[in-house]
XYZ file of N, CA, C and O in Angstrom:
788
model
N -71.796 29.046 42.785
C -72.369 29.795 41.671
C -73.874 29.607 41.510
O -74.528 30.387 40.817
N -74.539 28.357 42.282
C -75.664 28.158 41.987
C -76.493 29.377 42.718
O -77.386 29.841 42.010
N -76.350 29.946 43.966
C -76.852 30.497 45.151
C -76.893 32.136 44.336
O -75.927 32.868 44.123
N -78.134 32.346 44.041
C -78.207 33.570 43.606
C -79.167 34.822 43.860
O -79.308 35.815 43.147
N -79.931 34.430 45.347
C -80.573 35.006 46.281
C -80.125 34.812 47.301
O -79.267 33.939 47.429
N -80.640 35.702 48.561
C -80.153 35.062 49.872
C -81.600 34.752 51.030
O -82.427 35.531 51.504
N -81.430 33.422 51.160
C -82.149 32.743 51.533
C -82.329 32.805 53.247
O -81.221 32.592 53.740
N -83.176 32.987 54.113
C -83.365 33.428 55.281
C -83.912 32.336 56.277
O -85.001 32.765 56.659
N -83.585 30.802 57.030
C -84.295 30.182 57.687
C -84.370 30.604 58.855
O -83.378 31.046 59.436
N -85.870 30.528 59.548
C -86.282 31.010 60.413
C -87.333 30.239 61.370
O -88.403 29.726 61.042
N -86.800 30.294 62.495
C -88.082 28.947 63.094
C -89.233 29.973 63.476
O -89.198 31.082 64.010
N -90.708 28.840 62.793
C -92.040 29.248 62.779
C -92.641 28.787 63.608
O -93.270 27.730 63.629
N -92.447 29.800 64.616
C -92.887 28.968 66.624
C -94.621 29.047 66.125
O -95.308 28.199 66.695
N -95.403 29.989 65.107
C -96.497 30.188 64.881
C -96.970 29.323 64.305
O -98.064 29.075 64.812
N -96.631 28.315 63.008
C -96.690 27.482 62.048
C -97.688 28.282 61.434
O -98.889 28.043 61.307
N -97.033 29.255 61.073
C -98.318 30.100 59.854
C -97.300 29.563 58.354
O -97.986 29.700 57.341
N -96.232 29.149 58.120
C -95.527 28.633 57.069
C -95.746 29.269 55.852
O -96.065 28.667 54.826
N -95.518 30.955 55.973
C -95.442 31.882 55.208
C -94.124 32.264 54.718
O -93.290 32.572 55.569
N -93.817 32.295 53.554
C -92.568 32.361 53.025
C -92.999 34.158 52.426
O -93.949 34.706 51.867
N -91.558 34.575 52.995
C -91.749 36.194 52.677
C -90.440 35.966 51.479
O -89.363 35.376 51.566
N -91.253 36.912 50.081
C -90.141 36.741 49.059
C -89.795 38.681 48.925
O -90.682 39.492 48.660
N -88.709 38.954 49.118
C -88.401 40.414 49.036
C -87.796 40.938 47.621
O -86.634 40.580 47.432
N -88.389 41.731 46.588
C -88.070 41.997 45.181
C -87.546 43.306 45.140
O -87.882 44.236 45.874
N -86.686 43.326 44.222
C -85.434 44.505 44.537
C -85.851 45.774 44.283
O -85.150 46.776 44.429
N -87.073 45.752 43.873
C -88.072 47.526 43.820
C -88.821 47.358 45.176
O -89.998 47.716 45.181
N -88.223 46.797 46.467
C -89.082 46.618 47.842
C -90.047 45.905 47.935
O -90.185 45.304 49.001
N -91.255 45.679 46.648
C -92.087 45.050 46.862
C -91.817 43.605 48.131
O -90.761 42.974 48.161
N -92.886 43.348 48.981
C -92.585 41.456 49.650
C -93.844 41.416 49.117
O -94.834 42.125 48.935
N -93.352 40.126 48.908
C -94.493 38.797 48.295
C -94.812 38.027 49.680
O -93.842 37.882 50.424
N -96.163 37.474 50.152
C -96.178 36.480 50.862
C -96.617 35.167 50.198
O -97.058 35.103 49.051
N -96.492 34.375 50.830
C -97.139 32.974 49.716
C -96.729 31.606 50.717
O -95.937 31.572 51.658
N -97.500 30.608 50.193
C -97.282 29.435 51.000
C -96.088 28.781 50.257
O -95.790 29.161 49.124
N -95.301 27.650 50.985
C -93.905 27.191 50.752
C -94.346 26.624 49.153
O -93.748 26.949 48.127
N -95.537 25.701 49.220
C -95.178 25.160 47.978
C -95.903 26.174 46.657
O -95.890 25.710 45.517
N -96.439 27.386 46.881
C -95.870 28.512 45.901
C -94.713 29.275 45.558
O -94.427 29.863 44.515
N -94.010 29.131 46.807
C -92.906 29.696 46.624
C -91.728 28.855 46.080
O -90.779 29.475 45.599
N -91.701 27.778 46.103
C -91.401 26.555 45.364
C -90.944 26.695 43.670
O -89.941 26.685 42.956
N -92.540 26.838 43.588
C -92.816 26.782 42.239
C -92.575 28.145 41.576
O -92.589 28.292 40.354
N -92.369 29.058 42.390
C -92.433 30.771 42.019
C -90.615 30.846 41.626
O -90.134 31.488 40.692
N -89.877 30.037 42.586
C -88.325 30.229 42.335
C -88.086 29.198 41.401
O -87.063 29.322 40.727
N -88.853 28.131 41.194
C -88.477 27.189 40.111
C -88.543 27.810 38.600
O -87.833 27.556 37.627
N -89.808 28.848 38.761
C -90.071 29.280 37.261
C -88.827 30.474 36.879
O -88.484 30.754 35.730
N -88.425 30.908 37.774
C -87.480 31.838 37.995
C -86.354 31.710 37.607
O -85.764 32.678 37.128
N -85.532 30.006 37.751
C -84.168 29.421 37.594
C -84.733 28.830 35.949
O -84.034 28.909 34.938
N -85.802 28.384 35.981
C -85.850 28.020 34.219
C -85.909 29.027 33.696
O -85.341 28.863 32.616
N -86.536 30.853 33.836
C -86.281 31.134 33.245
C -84.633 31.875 33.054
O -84.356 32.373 31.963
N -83.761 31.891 34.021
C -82.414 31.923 33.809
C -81.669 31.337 33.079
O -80.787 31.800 32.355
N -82.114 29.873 33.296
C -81.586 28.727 32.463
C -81.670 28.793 30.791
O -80.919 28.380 29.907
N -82.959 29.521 30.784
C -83.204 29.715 29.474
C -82.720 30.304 28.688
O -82.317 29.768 27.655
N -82.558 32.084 29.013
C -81.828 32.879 28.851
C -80.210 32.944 28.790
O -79.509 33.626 28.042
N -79.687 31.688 30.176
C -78.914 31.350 29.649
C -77.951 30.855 28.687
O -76.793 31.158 28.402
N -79.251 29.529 28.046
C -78.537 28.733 26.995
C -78.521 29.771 25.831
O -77.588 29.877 25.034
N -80.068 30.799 25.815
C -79.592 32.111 23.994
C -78.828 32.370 24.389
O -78.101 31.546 23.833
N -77.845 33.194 25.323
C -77.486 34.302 25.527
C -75.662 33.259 25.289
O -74.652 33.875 24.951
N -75.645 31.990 25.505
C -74.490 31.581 24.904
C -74.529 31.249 23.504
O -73.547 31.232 22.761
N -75.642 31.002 23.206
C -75.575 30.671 22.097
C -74.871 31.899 20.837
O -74.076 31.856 19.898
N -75.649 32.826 21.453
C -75.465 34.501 20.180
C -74.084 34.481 20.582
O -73.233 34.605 19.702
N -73.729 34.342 21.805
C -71.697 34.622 22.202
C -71.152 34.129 21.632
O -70.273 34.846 21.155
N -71.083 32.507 21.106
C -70.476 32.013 20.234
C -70.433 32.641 19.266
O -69.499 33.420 19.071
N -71.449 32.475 18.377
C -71.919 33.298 17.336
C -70.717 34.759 16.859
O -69.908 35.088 15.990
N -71.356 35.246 18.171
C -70.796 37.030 17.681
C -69.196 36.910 18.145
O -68.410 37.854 18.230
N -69.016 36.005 18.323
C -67.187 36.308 19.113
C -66.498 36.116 18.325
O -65.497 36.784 18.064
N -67.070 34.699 17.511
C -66.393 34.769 15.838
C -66.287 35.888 15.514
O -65.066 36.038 15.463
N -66.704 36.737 15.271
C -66.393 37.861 14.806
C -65.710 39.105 15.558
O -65.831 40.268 15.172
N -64.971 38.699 16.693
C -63.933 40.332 17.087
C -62.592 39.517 16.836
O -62.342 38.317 16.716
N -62.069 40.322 16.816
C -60.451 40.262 16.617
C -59.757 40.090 17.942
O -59.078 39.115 18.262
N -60.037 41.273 18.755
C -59.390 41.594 20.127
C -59.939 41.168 21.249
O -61.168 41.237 21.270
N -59.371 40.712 22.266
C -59.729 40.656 23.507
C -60.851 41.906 23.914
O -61.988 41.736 24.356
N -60.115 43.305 23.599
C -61.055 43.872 24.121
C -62.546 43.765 23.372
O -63.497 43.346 24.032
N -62.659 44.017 22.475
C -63.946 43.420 21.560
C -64.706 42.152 22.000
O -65.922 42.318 22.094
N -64.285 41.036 22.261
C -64.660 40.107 22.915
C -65.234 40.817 24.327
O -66.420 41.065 24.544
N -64.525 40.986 24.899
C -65.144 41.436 26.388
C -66.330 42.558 26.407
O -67.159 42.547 27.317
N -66.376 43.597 25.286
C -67.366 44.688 25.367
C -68.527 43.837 24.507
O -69.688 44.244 24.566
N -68.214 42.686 23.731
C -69.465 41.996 23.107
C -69.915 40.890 24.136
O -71.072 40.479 24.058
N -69.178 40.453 24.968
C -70.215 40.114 25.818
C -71.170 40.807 26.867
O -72.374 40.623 27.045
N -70.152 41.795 27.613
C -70.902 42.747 28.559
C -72.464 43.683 27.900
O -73.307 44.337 28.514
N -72.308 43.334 26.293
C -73.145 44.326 25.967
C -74.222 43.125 25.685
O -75.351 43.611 25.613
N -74.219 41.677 25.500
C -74.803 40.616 25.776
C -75.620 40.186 26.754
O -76.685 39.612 26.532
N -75.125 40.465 27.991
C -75.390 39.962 28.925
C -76.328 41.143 29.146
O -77.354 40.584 29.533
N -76.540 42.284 29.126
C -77.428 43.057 29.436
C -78.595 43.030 28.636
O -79.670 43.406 29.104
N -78.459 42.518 27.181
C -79.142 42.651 26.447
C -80.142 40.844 26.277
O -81.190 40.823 25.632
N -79.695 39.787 26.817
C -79.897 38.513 27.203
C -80.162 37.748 28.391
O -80.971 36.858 28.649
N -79.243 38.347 29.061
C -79.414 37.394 30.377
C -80.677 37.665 31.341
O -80.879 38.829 31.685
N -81.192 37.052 31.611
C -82.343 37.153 32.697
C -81.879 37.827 33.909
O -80.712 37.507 34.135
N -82.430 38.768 34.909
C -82.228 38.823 35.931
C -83.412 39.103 37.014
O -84.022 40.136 37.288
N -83.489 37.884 37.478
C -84.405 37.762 38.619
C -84.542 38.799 39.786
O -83.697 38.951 40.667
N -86.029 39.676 39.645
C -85.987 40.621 40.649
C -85.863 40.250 42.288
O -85.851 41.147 43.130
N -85.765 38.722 42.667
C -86.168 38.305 44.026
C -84.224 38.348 44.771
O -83.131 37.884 44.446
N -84.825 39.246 45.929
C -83.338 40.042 46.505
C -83.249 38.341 47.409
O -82.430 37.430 47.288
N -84.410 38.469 48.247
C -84.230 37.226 49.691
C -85.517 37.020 49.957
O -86.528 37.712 49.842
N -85.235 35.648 50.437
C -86.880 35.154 50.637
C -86.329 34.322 51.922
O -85.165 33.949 52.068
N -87.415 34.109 52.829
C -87.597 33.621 54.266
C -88.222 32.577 54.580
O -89.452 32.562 54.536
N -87.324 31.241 55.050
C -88.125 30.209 54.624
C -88.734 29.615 56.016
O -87.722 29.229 56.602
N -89.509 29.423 56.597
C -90.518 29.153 57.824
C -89.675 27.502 57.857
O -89.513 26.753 56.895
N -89.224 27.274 59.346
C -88.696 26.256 59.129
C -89.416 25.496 60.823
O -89.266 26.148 61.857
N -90.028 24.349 60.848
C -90.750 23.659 61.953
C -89.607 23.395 63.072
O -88.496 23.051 62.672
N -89.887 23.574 64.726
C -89.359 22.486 65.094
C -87.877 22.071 65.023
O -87.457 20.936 64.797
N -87.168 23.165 65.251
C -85.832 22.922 64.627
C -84.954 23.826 66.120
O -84.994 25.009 66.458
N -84.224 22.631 66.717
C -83.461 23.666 68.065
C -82.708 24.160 67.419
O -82.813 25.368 67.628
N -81.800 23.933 66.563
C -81.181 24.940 66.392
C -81.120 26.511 65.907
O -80.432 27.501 66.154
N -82.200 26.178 65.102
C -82.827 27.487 64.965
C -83.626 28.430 65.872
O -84.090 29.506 65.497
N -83.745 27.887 67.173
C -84.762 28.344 68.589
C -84.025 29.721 68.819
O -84.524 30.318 69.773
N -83.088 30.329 68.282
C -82.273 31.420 69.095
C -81.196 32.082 67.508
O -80.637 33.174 67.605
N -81.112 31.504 66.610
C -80.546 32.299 65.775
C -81.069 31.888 64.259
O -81.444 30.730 64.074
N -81.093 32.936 63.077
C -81.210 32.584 62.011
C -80.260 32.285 61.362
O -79.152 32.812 61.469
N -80.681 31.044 60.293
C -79.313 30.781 59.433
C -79.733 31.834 58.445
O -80.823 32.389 58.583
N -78.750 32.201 57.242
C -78.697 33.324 56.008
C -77.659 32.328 55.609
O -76.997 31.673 56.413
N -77.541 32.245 54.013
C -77.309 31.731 53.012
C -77.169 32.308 52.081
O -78.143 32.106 51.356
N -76.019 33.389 51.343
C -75.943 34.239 50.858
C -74.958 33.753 49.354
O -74.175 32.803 49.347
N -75.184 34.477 48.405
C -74.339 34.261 47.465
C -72.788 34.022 47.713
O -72.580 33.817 48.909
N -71.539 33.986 46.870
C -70.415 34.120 47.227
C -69.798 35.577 46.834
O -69.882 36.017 45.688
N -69.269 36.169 47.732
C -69.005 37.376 47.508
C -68.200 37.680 46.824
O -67.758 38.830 46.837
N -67.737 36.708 45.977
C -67.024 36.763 44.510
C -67.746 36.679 43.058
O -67.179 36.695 41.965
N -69.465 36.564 43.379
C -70.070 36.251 42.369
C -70.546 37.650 42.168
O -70.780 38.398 43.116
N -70.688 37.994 40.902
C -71.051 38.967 40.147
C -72.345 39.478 40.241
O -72.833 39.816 39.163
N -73.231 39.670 41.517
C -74.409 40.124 41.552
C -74.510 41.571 42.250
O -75.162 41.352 43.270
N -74.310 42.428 42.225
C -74.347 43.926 41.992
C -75.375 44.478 42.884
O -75.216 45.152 43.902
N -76.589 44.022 42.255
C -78.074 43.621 43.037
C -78.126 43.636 44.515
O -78.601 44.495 45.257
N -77.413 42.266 44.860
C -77.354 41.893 46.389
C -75.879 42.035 46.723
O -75.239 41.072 47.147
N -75.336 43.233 46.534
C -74.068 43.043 46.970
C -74.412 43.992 48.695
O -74.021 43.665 49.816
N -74.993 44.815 48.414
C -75.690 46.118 49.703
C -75.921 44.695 50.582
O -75.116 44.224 51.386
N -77.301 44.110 50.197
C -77.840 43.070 51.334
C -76.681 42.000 51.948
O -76.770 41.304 52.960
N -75.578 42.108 50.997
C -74.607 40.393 51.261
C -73.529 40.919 52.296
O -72.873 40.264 53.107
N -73.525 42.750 51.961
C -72.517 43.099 53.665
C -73.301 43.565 54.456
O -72.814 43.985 55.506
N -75.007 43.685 54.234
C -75.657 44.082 55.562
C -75.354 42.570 56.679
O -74.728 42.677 57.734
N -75.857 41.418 56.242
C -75.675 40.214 56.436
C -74.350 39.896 57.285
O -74.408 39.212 58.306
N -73.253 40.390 56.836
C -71.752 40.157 56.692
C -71.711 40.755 57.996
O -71.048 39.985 58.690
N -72.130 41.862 58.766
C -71.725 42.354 59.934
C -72.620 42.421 60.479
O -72.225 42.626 61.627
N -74.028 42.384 60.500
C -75.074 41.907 61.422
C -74.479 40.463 61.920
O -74.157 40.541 63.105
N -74.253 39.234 61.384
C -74.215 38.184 61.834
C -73.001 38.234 62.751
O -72.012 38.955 62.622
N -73.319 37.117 63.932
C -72.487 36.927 65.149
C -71.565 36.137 64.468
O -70.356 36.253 64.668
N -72.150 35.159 63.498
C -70.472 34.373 63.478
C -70.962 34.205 61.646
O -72.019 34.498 61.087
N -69.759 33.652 61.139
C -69.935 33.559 59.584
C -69.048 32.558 59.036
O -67.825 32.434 59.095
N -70.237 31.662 58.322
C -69.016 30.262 58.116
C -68.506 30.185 56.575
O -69.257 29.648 55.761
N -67.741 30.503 56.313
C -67.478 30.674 54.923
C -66.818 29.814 54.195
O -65.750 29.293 54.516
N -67.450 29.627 53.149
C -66.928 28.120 51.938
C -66.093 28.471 51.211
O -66.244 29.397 50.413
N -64.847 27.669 51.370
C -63.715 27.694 50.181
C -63.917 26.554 49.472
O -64.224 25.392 49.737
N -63.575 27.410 48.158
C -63.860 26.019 46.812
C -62.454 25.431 46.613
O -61.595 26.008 45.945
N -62.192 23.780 47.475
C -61.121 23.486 47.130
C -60.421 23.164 45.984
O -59.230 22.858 46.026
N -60.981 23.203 45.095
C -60.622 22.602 44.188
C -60.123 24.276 43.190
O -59.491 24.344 42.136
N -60.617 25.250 43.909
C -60.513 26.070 43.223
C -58.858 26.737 43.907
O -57.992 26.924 43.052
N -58.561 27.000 45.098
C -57.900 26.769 46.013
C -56.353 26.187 45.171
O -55.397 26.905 44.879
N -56.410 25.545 45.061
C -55.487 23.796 44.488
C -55.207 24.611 43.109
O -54.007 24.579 42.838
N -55.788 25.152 42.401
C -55.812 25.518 41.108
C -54.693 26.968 40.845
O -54.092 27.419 39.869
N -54.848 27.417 42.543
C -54.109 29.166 42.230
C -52.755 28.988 43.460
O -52.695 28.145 44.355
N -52.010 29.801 43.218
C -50.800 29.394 43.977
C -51.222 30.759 45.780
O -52.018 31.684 45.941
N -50.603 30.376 46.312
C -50.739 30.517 47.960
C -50.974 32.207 47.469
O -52.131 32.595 47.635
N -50.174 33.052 46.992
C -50.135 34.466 47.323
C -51.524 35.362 46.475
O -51.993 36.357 47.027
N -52.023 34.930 45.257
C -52.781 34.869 43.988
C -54.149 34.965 45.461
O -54.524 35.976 46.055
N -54.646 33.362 45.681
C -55.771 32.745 46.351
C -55.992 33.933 47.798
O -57.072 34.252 48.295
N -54.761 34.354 48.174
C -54.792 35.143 49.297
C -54.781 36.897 49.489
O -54.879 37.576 50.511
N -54.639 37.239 48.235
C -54.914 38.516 47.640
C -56.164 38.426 47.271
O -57.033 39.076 47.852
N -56.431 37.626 46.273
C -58.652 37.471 46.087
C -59.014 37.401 47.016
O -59.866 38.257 47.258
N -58.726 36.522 48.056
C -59.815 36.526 48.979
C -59.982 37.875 50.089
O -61.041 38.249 50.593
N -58.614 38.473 50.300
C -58.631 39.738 50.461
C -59.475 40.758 49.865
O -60.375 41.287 50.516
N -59.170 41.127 48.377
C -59.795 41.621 48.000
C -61.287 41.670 48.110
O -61.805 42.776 47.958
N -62.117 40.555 48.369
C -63.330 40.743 48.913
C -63.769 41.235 50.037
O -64.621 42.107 50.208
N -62.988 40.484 51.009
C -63.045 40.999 52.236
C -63.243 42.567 52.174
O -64.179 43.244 52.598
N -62.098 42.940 51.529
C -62.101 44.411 51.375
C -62.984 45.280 50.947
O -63.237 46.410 51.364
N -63.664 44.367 49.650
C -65.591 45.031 49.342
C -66.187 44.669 50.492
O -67.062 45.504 50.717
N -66.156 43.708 51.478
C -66.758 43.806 52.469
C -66.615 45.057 53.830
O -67.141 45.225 54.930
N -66.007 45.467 53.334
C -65.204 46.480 54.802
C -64.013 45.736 55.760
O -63.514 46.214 56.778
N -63.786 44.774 55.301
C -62.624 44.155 55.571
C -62.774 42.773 56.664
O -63.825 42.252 57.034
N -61.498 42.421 56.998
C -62.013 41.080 57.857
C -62.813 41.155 59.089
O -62.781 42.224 59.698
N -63.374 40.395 59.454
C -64.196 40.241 61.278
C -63.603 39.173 61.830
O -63.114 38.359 61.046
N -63.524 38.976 62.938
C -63.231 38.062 63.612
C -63.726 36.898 64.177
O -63.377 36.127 65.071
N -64.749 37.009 63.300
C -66.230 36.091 63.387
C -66.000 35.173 62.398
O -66.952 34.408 62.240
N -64.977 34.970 61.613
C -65.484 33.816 60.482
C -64.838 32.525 60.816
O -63.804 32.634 61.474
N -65.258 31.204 60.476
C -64.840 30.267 60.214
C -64.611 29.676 58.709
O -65.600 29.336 58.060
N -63.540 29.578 58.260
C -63.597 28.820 57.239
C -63.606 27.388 56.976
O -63.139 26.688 57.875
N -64.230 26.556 55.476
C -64.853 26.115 55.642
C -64.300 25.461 54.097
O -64.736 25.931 53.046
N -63.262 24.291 54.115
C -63.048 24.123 53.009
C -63.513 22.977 52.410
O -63.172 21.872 52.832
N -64.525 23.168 51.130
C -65.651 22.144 50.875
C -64.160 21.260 49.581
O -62.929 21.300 49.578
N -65.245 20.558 48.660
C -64.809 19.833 47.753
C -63.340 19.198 48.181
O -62.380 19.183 47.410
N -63.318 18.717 49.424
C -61.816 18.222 49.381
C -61.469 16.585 49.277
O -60.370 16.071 49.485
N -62.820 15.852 48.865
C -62.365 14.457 47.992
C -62.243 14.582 46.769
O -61.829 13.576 46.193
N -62.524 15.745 45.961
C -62.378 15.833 44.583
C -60.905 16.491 44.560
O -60.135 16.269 43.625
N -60.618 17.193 45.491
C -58.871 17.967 45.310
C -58.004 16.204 45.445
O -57.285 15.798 44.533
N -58.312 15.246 46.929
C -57.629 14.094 47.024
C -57.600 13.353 45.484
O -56.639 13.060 44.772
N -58.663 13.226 45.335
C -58.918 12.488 43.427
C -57.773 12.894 42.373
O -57.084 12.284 41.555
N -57.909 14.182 42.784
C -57.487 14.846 41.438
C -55.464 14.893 41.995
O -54.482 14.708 41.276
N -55.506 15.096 42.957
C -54.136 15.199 43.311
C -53.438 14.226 44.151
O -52.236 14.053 43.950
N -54.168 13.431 45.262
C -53.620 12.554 46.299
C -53.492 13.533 47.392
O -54.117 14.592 47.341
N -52.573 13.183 48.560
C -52.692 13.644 49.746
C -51.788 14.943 49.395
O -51.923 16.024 49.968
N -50.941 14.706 48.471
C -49.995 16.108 48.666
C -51.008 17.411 47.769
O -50.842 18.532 48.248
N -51.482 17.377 47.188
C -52.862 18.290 46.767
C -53.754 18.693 48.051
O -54.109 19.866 48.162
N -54.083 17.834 48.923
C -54.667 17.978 50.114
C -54.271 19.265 51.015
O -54.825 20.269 51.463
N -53.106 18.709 51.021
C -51.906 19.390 52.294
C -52.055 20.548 51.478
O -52.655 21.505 51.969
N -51.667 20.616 50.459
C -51.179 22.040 49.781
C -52.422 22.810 50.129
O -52.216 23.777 50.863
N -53.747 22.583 49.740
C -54.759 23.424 49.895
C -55.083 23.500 51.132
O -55.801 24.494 51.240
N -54.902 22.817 52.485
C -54.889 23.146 53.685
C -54.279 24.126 54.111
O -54.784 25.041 54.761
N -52.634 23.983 53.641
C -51.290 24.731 53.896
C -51.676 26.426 53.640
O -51.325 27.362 54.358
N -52.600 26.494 52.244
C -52.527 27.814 51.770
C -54.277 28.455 52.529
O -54.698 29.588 52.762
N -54.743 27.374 52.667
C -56.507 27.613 53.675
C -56.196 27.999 54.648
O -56.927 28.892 55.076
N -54.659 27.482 55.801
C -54.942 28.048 57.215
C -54.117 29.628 57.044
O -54.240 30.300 58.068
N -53.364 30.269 56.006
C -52.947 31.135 55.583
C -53.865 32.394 55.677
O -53.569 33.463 56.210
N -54.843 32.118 55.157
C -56.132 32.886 54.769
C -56.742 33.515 55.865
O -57.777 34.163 55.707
């Protein structure tokens, strides 16, 4: 949820260490790393910011609907009217000296379950340009939904994507916090329903 641009490393055989920032009316920005630094830092505070009003008035105004649906049209009409949204689509980060990067770029893209509208065009240009695609399952999230539920969502994206490739690896993160929370049979289970997928 944190990842809310898509981020481009690229080896700088030149060492000109120009970070290209791309803004969703086309404009590119060029700038040196530690402006661009400070350019996405001011960017996430001001999200952060917007964040904390924009919960704050929700509390507030939710007291007051009755219905689910009321609740849901007072936030959607919230969030447009509160939430920050950062014009920066993808930015390109000049990276030294790095073999692995000598022959391909990494991309670092939102999760294609997150609600950004914005970069959804750029997140399946990405999705089928790339040769291979390593994709993160949230175990803990995984562990939480039963085998058929977890395997229909993740479908369903796929499916905003144009459907599966044969290029992906999955990639199931948080799995000492699933052991914590469950022991080994929590483990297994979210493996069991991961190689499913």
């Amino acid at each position: 949820p944190k990842t809310w641009k898509i981020d481009v490393y690229y080896l700088d055989e030149k060492n000109e260490q120009n970070v290209i920032i791309k803004l969703n009316d086309g404009q590119i920005l060029n700038m040196s790393n530690e402006d661009a630094h400070k350019f996405i830092e001011n960017e996430e505070k001001l999200t952060d910011k917007h964040k904390k009003e924009y919960n704050n008035i929700k509390n507030e105004e939710l007291k007051k609907c009755k219905t689910k649906k009321e609740r849901d049209e007072m936030q959607e009409k919230l969030k447009k009217e509160y939430l920050y949204k950062s014009k920066v689509v993808e930015i390109r980060w000049p990276v030294k000296q790095n073999k692995f990067l000598k022959n391909i770029l990494l991309v670092d893209t939102p999760g294609i379950s997150q609600n950004l509208l914005y970069l959804q065009n750029s997140i399946k240009d990405y999705y089928f340009k790339a040769d291979g695609v390593i994709w993160m399952l949230d175990g803990l999230t995984i562990a939480s939904k039963n085998n058929n539920e977890m395997i229909k969502e993740l479908e369903s994206y796929l499916g905003d994507l144009g459907g599966l490739n044969d290029n992906i690896i999955g990639v199931v993160n948080k799995i000492d916090k699933v052991y914590a929370n469950g022991g080994k049979e929590a483990v297994d289970a979210v493996m069991a329903i991961s190689l499913n997928i």
